[in-house]
PDB file of C-alpha atoms in Angstrom:
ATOM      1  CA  UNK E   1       0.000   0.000   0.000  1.00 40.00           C
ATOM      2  CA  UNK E   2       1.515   3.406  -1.082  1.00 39.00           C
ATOM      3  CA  UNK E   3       1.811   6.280   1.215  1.00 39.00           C
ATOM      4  CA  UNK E   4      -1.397   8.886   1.662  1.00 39.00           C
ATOM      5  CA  UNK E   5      -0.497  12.039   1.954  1.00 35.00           C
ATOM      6  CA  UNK E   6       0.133  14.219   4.987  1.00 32.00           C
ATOM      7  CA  UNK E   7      -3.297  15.753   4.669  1.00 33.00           C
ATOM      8  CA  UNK E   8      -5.162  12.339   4.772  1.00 30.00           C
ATOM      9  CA  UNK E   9      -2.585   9.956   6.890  1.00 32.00           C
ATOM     10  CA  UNK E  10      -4.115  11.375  10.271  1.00 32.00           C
ATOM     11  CA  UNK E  11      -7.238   9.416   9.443  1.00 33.00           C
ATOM     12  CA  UNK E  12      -7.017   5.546   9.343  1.00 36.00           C
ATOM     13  CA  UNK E  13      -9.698   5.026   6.613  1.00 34.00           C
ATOM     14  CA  UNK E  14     -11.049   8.174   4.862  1.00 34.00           C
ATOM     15  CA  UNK E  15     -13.733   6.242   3.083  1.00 34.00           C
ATOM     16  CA  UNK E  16     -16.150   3.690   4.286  1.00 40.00           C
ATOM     17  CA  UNK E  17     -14.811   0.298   2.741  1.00 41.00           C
ATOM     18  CA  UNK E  18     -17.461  -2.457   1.234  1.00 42.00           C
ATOM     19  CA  UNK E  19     -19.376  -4.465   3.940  1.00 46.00           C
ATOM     20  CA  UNK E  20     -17.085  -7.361   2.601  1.00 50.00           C
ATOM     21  CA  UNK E  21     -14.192  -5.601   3.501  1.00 62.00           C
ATOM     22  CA  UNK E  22     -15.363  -4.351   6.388  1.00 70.00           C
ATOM     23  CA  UNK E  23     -16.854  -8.076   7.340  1.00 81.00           C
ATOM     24  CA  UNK E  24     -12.995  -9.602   6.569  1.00 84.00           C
ATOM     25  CA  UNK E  25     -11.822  -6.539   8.338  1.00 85.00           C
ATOM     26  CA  UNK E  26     -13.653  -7.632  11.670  1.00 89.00           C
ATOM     27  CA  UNK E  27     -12.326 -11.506  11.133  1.00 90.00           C
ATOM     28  CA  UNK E  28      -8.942 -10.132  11.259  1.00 90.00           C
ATOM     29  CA  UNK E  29      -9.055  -7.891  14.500  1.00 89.00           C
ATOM     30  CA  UNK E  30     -11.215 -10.646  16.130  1.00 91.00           C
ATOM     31  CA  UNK E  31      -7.944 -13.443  15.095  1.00 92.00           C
ATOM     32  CA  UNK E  32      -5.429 -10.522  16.824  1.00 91.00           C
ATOM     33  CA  UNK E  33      -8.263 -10.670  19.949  1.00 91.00           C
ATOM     34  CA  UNK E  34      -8.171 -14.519  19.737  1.00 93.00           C
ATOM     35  CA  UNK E  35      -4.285 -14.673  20.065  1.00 93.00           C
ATOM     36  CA  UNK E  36      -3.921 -11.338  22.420  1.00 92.00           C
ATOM     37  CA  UNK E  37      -6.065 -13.913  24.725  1.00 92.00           C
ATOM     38  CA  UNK E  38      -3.143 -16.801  24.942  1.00 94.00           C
ATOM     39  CA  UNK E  39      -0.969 -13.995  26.236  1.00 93.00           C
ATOM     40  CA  UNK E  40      -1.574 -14.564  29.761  1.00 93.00           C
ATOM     41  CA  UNK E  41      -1.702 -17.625  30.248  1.00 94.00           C
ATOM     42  CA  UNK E  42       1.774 -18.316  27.668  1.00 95.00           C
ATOM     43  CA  UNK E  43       3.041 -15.552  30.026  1.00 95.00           C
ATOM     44  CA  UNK E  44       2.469 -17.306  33.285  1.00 94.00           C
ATOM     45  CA  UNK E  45       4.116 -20.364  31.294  1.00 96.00           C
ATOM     46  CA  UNK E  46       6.937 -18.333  30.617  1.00 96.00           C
ATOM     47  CA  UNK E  47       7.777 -17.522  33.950  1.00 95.00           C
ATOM     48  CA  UNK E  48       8.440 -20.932  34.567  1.00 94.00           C
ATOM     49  CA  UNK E  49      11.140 -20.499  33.564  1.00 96.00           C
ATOM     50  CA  UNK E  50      12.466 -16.929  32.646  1.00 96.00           C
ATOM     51  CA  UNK E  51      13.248 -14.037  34.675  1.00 95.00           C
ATOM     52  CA  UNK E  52      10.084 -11.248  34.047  1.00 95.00           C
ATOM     53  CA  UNK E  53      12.867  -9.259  32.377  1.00 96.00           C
ATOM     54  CA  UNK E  54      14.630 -11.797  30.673  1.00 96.00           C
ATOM     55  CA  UNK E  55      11.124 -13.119  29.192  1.00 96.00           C
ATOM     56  CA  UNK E  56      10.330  -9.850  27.601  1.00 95.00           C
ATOM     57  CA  UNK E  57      13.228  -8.780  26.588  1.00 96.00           C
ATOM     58  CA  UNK E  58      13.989 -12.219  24.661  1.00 96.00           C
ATOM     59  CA  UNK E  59      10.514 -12.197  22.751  1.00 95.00           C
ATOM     60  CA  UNK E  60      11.143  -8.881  21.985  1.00 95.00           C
ATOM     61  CA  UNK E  61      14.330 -10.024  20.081  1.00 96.00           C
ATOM     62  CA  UNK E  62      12.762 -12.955  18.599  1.00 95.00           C
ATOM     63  CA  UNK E  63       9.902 -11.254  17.278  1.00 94.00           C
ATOM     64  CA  UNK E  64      11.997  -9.287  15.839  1.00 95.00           C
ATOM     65  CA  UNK E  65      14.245 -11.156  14.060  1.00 95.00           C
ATOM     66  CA  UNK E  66      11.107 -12.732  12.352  1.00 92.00           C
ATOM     67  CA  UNK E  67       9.914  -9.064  11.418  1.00 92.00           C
ATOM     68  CA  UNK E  68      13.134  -8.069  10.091  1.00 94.00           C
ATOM     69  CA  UNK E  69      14.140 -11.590   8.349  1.00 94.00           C
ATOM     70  CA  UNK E  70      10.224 -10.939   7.008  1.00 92.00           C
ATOM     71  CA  UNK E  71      11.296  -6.978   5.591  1.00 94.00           C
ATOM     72  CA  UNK E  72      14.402  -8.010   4.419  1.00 95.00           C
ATOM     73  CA  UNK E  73      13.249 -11.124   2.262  1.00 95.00           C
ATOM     74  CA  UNK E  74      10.784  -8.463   0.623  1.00 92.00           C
ATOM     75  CA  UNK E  75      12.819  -5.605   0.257  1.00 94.00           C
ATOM     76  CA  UNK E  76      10.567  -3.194   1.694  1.00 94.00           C
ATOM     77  CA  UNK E  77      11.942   0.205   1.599  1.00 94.00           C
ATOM     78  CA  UNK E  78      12.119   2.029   4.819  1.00 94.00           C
ATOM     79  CA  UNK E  79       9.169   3.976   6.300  1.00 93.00           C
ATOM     80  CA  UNK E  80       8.738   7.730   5.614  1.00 92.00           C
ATOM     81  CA  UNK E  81      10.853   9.893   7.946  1.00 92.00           C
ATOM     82  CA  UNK E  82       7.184  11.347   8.945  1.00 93.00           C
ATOM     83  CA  UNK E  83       5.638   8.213  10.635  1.00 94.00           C
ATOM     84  CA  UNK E  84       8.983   6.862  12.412  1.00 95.00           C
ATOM     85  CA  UNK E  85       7.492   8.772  15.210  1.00 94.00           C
ATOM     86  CA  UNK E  86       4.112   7.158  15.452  1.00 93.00           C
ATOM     87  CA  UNK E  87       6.063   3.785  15.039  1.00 95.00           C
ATOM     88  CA  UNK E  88       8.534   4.739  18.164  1.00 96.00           C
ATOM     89  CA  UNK E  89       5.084   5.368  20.610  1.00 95.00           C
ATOM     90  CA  UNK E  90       3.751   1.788  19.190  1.00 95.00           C
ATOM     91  CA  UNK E  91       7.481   0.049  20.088  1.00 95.00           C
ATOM     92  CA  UNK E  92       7.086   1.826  23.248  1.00 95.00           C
ATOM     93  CA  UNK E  93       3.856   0.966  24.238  1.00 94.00           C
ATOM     94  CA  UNK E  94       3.178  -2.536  22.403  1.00 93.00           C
ATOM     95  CA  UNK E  95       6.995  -4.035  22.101  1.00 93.00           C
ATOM     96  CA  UNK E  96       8.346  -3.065  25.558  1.00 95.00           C
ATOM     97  CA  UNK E  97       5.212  -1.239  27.908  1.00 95.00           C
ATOM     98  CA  UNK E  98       2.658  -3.105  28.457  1.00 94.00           C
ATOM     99  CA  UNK E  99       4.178  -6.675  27.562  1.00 94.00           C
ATOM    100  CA  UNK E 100       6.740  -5.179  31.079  1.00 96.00           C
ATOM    101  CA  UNK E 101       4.203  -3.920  32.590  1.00 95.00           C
ATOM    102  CA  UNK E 102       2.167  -6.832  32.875  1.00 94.00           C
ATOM    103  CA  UNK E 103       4.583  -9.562  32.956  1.00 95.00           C
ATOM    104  CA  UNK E 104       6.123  -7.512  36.602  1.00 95.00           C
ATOM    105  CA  UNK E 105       2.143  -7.681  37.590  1.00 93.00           C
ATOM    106  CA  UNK E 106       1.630 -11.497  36.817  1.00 93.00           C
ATOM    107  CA  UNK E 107       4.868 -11.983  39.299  1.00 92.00           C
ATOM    108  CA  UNK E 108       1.949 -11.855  42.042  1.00 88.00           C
ATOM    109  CA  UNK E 109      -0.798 -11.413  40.323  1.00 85.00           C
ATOM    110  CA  UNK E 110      -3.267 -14.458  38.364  1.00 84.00           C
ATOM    111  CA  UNK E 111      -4.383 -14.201  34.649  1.00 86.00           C
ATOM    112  CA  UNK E 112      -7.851 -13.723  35.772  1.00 80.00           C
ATOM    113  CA  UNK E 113      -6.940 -10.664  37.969  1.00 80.00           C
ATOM    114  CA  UNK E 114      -4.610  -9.116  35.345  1.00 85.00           C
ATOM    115  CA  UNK E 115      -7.337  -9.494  32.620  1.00 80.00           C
ATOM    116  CA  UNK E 116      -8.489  -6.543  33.977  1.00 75.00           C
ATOM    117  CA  UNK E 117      -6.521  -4.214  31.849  1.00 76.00           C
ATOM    118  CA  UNK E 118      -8.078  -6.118  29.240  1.00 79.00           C
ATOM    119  CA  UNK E 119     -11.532  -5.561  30.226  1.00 79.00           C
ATOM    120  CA  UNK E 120     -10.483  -1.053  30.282  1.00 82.00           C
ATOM    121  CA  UNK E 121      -8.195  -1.075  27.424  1.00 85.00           C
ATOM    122  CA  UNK E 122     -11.174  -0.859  24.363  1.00 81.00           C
ATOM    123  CA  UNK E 123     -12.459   2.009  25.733  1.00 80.00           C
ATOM    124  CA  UNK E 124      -9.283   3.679  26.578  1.00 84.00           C
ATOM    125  CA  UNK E 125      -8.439   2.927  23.166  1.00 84.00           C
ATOM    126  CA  UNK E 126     -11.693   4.511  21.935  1.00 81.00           C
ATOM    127  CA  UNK E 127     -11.062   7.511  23.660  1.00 80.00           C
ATOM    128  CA  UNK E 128      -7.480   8.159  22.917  1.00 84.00           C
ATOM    129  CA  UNK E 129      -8.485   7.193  19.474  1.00 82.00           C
ATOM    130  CA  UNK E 130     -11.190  10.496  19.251  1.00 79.00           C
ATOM    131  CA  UNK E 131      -8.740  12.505  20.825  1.00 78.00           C
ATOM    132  CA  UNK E 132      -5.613  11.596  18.460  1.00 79.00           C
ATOM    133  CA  UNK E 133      -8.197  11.241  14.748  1.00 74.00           C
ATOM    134  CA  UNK E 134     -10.989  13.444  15.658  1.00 78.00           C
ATOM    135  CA  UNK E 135     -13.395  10.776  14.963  1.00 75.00           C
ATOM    136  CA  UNK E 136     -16.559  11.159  16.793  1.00 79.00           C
ATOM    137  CA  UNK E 137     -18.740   7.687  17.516  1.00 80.00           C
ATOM    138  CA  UNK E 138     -22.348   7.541  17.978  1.00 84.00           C
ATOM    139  CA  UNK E 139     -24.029   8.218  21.566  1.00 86.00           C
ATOM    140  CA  UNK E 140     -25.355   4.182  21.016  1.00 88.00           C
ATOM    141  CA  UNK E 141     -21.603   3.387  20.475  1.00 84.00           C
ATOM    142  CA  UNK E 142     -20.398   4.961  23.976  1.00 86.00           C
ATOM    143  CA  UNK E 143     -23.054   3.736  25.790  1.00 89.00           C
ATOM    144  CA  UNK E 144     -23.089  -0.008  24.621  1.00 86.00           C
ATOM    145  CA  UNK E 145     -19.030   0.649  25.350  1.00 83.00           C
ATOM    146  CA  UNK E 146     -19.236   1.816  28.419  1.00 87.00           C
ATOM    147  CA  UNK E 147     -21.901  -1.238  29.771  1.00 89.00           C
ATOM    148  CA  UNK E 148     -19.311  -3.922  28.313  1.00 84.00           C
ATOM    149  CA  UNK E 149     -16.239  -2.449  30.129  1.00 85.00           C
ATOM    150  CA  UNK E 150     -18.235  -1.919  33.262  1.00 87.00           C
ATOM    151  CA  UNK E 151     -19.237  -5.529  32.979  1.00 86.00           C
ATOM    152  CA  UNK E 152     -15.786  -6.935  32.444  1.00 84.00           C
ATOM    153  CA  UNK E 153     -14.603  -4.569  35.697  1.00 83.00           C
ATOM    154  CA  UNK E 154     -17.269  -5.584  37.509  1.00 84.00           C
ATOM    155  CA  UNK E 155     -16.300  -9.253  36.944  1.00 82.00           C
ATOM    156  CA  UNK E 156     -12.948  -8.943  37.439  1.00 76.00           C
ATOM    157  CA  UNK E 157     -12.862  -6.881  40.655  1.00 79.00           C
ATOM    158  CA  UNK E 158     -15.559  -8.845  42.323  1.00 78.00           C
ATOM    159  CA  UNK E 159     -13.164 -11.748  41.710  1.00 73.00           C
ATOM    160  CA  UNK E 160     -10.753 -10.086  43.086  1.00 71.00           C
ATOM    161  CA  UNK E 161     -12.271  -8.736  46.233  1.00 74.00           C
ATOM    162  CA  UNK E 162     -11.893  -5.594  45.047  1.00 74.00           C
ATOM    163  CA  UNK E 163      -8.284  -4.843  46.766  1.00 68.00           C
ATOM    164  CA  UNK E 164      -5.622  -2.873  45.059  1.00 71.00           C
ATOM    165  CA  UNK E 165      -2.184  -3.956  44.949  1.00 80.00           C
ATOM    166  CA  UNK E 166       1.251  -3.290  43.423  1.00 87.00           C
ATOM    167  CA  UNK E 167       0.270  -5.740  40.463  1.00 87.00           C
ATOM    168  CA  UNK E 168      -2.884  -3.438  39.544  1.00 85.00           C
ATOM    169  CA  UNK E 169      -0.977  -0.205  39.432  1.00 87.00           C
ATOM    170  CA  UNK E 170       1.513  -2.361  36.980  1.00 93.00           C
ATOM    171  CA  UNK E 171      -1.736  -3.031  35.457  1.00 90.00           C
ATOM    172  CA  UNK E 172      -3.511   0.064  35.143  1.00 88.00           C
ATOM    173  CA  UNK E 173       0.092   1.682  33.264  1.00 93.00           C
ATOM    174  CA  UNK E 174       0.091  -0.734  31.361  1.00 93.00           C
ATOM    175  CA  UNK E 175      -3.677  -0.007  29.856  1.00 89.00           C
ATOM    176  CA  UNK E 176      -2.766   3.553  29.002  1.00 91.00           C
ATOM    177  CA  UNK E 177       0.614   2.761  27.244  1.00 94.00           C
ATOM    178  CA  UNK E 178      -0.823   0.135  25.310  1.00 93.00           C
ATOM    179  CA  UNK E 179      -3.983   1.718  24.453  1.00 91.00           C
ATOM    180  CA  UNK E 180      -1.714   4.375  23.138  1.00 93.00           C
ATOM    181  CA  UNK E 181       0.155   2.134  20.880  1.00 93.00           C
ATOM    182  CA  UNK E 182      -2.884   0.430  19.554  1.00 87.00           C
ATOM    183  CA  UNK E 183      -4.348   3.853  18.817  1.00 88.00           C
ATOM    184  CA  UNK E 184      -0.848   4.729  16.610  1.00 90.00           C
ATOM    185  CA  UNK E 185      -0.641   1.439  15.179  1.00 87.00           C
ATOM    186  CA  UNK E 186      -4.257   1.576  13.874  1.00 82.00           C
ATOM    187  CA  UNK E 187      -3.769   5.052  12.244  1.00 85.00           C
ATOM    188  CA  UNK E 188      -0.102   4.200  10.581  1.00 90.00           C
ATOM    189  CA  UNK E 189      -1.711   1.219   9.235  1.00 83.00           C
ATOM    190  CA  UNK E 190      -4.223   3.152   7.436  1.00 82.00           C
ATOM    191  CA  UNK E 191      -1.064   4.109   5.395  1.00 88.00           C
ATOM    192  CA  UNK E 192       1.366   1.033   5.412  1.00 88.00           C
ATOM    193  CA  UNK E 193       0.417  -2.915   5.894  1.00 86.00           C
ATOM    194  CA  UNK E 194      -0.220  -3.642   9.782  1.00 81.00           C
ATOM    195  CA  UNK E 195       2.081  -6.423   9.229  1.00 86.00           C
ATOM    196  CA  UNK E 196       5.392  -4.036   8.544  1.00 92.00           C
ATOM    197  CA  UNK E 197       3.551  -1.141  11.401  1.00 91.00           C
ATOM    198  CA  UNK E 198       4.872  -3.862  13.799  1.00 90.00           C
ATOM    199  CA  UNK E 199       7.575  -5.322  11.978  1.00 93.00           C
ATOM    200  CA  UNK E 200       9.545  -1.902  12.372  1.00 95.00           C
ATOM    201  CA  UNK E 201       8.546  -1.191  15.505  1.00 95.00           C
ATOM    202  CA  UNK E 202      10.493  -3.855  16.957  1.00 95.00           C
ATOM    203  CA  UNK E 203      13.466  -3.867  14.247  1.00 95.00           C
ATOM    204  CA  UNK E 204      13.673  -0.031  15.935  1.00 95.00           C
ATOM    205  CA  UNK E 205      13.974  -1.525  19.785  1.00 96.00           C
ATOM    206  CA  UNK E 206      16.583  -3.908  18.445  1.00 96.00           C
ATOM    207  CA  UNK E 207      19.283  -1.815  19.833  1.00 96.00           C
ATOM    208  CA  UNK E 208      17.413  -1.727  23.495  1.00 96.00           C
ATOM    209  CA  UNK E 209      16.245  -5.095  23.443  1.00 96.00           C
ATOM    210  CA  UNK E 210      19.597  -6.871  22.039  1.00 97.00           C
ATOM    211  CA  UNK E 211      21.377  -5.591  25.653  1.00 97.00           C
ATOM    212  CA  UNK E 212      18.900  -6.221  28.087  1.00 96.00           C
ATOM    213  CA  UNK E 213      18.633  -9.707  27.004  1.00 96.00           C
ATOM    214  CA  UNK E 214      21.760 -10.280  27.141  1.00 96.00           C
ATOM    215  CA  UNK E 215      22.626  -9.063  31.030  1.00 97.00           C
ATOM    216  CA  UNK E 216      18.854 -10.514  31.460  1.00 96.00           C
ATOM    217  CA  UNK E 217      19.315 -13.478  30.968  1.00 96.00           C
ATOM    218  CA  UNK E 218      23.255 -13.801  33.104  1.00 95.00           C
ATOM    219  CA  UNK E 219      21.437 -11.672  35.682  1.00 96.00           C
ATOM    220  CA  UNK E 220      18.207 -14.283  35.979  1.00 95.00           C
ATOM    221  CA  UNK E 221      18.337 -17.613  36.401  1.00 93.00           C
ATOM    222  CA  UNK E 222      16.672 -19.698  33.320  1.00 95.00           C
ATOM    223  CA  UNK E 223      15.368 -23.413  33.683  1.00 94.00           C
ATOM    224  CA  UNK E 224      14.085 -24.488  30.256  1.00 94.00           C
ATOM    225  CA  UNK E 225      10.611 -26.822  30.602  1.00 95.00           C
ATOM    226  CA  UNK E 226       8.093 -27.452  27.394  1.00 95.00           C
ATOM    227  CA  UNK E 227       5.908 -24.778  29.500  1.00 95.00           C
ATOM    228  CA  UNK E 228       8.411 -22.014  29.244  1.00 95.00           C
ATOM    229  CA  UNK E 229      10.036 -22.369  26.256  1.00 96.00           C
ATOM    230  CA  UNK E 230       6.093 -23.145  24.626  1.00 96.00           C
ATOM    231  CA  UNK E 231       4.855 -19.616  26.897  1.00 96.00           C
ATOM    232  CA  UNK E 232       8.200 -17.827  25.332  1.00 96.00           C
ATOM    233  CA  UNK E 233       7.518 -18.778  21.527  1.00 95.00           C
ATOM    234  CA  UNK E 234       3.280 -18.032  21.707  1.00 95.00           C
ATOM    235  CA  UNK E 235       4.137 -14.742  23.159  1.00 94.00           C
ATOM    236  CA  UNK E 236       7.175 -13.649  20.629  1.00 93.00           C
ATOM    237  CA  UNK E 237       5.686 -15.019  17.472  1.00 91.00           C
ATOM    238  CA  UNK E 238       1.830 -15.238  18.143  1.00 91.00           C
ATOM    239  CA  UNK E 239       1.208 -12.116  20.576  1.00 88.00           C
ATOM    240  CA  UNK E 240       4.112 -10.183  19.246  1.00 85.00           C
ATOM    241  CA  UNK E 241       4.256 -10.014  15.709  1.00 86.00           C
ATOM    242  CA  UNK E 242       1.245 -12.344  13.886  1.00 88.00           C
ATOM    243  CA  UNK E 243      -1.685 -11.332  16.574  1.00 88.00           C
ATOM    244  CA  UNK E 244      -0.521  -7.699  15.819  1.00 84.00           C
ATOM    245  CA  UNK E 245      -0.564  -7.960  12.193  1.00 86.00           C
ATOM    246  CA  UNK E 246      -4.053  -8.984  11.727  1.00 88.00           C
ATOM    247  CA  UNK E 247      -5.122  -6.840  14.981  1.00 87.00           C
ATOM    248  CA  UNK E 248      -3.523  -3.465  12.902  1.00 83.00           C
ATOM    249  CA  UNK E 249      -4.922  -4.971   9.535  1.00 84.00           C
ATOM    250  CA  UNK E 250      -8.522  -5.261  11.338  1.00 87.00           C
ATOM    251  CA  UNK E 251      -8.486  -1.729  13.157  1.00 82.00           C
ATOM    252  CA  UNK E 252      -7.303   0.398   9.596  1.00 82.00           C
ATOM    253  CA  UNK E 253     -10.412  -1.528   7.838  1.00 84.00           C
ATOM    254  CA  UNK E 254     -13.008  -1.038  10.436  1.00 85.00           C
ATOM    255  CA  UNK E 255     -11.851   2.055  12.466  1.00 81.00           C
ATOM    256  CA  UNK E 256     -10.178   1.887  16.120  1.00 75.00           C
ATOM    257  CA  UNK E 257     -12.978   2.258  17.921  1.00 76.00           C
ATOM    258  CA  UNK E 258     -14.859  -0.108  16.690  1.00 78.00           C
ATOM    259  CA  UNK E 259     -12.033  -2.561  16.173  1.00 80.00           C
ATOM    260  CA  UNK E 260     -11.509  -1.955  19.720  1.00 73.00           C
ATOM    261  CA  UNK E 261     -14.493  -3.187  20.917  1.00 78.00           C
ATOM    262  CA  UNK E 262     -14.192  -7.192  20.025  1.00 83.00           C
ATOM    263  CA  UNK E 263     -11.489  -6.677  23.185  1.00 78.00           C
ATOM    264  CA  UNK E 264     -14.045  -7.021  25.507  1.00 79.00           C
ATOM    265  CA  UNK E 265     -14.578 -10.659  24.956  1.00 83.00           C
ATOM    266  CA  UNK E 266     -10.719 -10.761  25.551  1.00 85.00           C
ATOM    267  CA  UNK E 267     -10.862 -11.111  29.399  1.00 83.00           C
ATOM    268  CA  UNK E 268     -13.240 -14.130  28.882  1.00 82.00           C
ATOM    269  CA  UNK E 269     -11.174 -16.006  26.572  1.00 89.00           C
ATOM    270  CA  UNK E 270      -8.152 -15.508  28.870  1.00 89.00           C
ATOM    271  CA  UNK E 271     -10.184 -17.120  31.412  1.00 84.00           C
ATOM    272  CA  UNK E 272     -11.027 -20.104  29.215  1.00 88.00           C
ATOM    273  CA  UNK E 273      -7.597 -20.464  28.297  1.00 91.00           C
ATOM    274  CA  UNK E 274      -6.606 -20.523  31.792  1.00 88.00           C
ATOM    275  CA  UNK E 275      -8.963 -23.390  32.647  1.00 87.00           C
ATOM    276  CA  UNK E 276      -7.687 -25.632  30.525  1.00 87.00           C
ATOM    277  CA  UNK E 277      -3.765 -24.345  30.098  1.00 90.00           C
ATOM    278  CA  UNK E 278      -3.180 -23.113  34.134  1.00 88.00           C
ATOM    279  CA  UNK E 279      -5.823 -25.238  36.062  1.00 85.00           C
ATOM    280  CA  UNK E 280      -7.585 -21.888  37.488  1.00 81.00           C
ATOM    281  CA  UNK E 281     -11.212 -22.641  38.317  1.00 78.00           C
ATOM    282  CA  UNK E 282     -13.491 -21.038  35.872  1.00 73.00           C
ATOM    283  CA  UNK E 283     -15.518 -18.850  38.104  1.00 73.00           C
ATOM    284  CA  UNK E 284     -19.423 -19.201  37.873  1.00 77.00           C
ATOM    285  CA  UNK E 285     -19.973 -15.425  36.838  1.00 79.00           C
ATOM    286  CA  UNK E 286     -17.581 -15.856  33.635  1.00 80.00           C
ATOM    287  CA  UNK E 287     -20.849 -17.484  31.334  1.00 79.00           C
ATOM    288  CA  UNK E 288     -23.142 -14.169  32.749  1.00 84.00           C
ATOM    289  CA  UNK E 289     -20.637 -11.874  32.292  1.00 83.00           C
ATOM    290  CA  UNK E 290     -19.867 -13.478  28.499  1.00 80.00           C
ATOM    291  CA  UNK E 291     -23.119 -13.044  27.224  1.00 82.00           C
ATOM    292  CA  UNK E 292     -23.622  -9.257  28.321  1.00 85.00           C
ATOM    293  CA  UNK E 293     -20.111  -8.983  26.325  1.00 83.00           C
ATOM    294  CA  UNK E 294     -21.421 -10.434  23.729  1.00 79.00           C
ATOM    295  CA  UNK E 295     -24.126  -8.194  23.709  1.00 85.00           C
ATOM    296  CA  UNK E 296     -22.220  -4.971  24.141  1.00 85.00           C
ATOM    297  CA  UNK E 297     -19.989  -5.952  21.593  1.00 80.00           C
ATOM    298  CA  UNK E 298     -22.941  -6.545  18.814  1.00 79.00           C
ATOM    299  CA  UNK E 299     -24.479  -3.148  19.304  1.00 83.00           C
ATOM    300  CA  UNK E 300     -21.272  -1.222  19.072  1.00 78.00           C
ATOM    301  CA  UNK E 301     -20.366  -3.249  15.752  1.00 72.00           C
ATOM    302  CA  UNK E 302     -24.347  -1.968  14.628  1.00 75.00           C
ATOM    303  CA  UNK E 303     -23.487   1.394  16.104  1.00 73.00           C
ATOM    304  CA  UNK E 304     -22.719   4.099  13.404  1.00 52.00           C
ATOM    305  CA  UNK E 305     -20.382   6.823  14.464  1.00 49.00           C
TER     306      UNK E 305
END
C-alpha cells in the first residue's frame, strides 16, 4: 500500500470500505483478539522459567528477528521519515510497555486478575483514538461501550475482592501505554500494511532489546521446561508479531474504535484459556458476564459513528 499524503494519513480510513471488507476486516481484528487472549496464560508459562525481564526482553528479540528476516526477504523500503514517530510510541507501548508492565504484575498477580486491563483497554483505546483522529462515535456506540467495560470490571474486581495492589498499578500503566500504541498502530496502518507497522517497531527496539537480554538473561536464572520455552515462543511469534498484524490490519479496515471493541470478549477467553492451560477454576460469573459482552460488543459493531 503506497503512502497517503500528509493531509489524509491522520485518518485511518477516509472512506467507508465495502461491507465485505469491512466483514474480513472484523475476522482479522477478532484473530489478533483470539491470540492477544493466549498472552496470559503463555506468560504465566513463561515464567516458569524466565526471569520477568529476561522473558520480555527475549521475545522482543525474537519477534523481531522474524519481522526483520520478514522486511528483508521483501525488500521493503524504509518507512517515511514522517511516521517513524508514530512507530517509536507503538514500540514503546506494544513491544516493551505493556508486555513489562504486565509480565512484573503477573509476578503476584493471576491471569484472571490481570485481565483486567483487558476488560479497560477498548475504551481507553476509543477515547485516545477520538482525541488523536478526531473521529466522533455515535451516543449508542459509547453507551453499549461503556456497559461492556463496566461488565468486564465488575467481573474482574468482584473476583478479586476488590483490593488494590502493586500488580494493579503495573496493570492500570500498562492499559494507558498500550492503548496508546494500539491507537498509533491503527492510524499508521491506514497508510502502510499492519504487518510491517509492527515489523519496524520492533526492528527499531533492536538496539534496546539486544542488551537487556543479554545481562537478562546472566542476571536471571533460566530453567528451560516445554511450559516455558512453549509460553516464550506463543508470546514472541503469536502475541508479538502475527496477533498484531491482523489486529492493525482489522483496526485500519473497520476504524479503532470499533475494532476496539471485540477486546471485551478478551478477558473471557483468557479465562477459558486458563482453565484448561493453568488449572484456574473457571468462576461461575464468567458465562453471565460473556453473554452481556457479547451483547455490548454486537451493538457497538451496529453502532454508526
Amino acid at each position: 500500500m503506497r503512502a497517503q499524503s500528509s493531509a489524509t494519513a491522520a485518518v485511518p480510513i477516509a472512506v467507508p470500505a465495502p461491507s465485505r471488507g469491512r466483514g474480513f476486516g472484523t475476522l482479522q481484528a477478532a484473530l489478533g483478539v483470539v491470540a492477544f487472549s493466549l498472552t496470559f496464560p503463555a506468560t504465566a508459562w513463561g515464567l516458569e522459567g524466565f526471569g520477568p525481564w529476561s522473558l520480555v526482553a527475549v521475545r522482543s528479540v525474537l519477534a523481531a528477528v522474524v519481522a526483520g528476516g520478514c522486511l528483508l526477504a521483501l525488500r521493503v523500503p524504509l518507512p517515511a521519515r514522517r511516521h517513524w514517530a508514530g512507530l517509536a510510541v507503538v514500540a514503546a507501548g506494544v513491544v516493551l510497555g505493556f508486555p513489562m508492565l504486565t509480565t512484573l504484575a503477573l509476578q503476584t498477580s493471576t491471569t484472571a486478575h490481570a485481565a483486567v486491563v483487558v476488560g479497560l483497554l477498548p475504551l481507553t483505546t476509543a477515547l485516545l483514538s477520538s482525541l488523536r483522529t478526531g473521529s466522533r462515535p455515535s451516543r449508542t456506540f459509547w453507551a453499549a461501550a461503556l456497559a461492556g467495560a463496566a461488565a468486564v470490571v465488575a467481573f474482574t474486581v468482584q473476583q478479586s475482592g476488590g483490593a488494590l495492589t502493586t500488580a494493579d498499578l503495573y496493570l492500570f500503566g500498562a492499559l494507558l501505554i498500550c492503548a496508546a500504541g494500539y491507537t498509533e498502530g491503527g492510524r499508521l496502518a491506514g497508510t502502510m500494511p499492519g504487518w510491517q507497522v509492527i515489523g519496524w517497531a520492533l526492528v527499531l527496539c533492536l538496539p534496546l532489546t539486544v542488551p537487556v537480554a543479554a545481562v537478562a538473561l546472566t542476571a536471571e536464572p533460566v530453567h528451560l521446561t516445554a511450559h516455558s520455552v512453549t509460553g516464550l515462543l506463543w508470546v514472541a511469534a503469536g502475541s508479538q508479531f502475527l496477533g498484531l498484524i491482523v489486529w492493525y490490519r482489522g483496526m485500519a479496515s473497520v476504524g479503532i474504535p470499533k475494532a476496539s471493541q471485540l477486546q471485551l470478549a478478551q478477558p473471557l477467553l483468557t479465562l477459558f484459556w486458563s482453565v484448561f492451560l493453568l488449572g484456574e477454576h473457571l468462576p461461575w460469573a464468567a458465562p453471565v458476564t460473556a453473554l452481556a459482552v457479547l451483547v455490548c460488543i454486537a451493538v457497538t459493531q451496529r453502532a454508526r459513528g
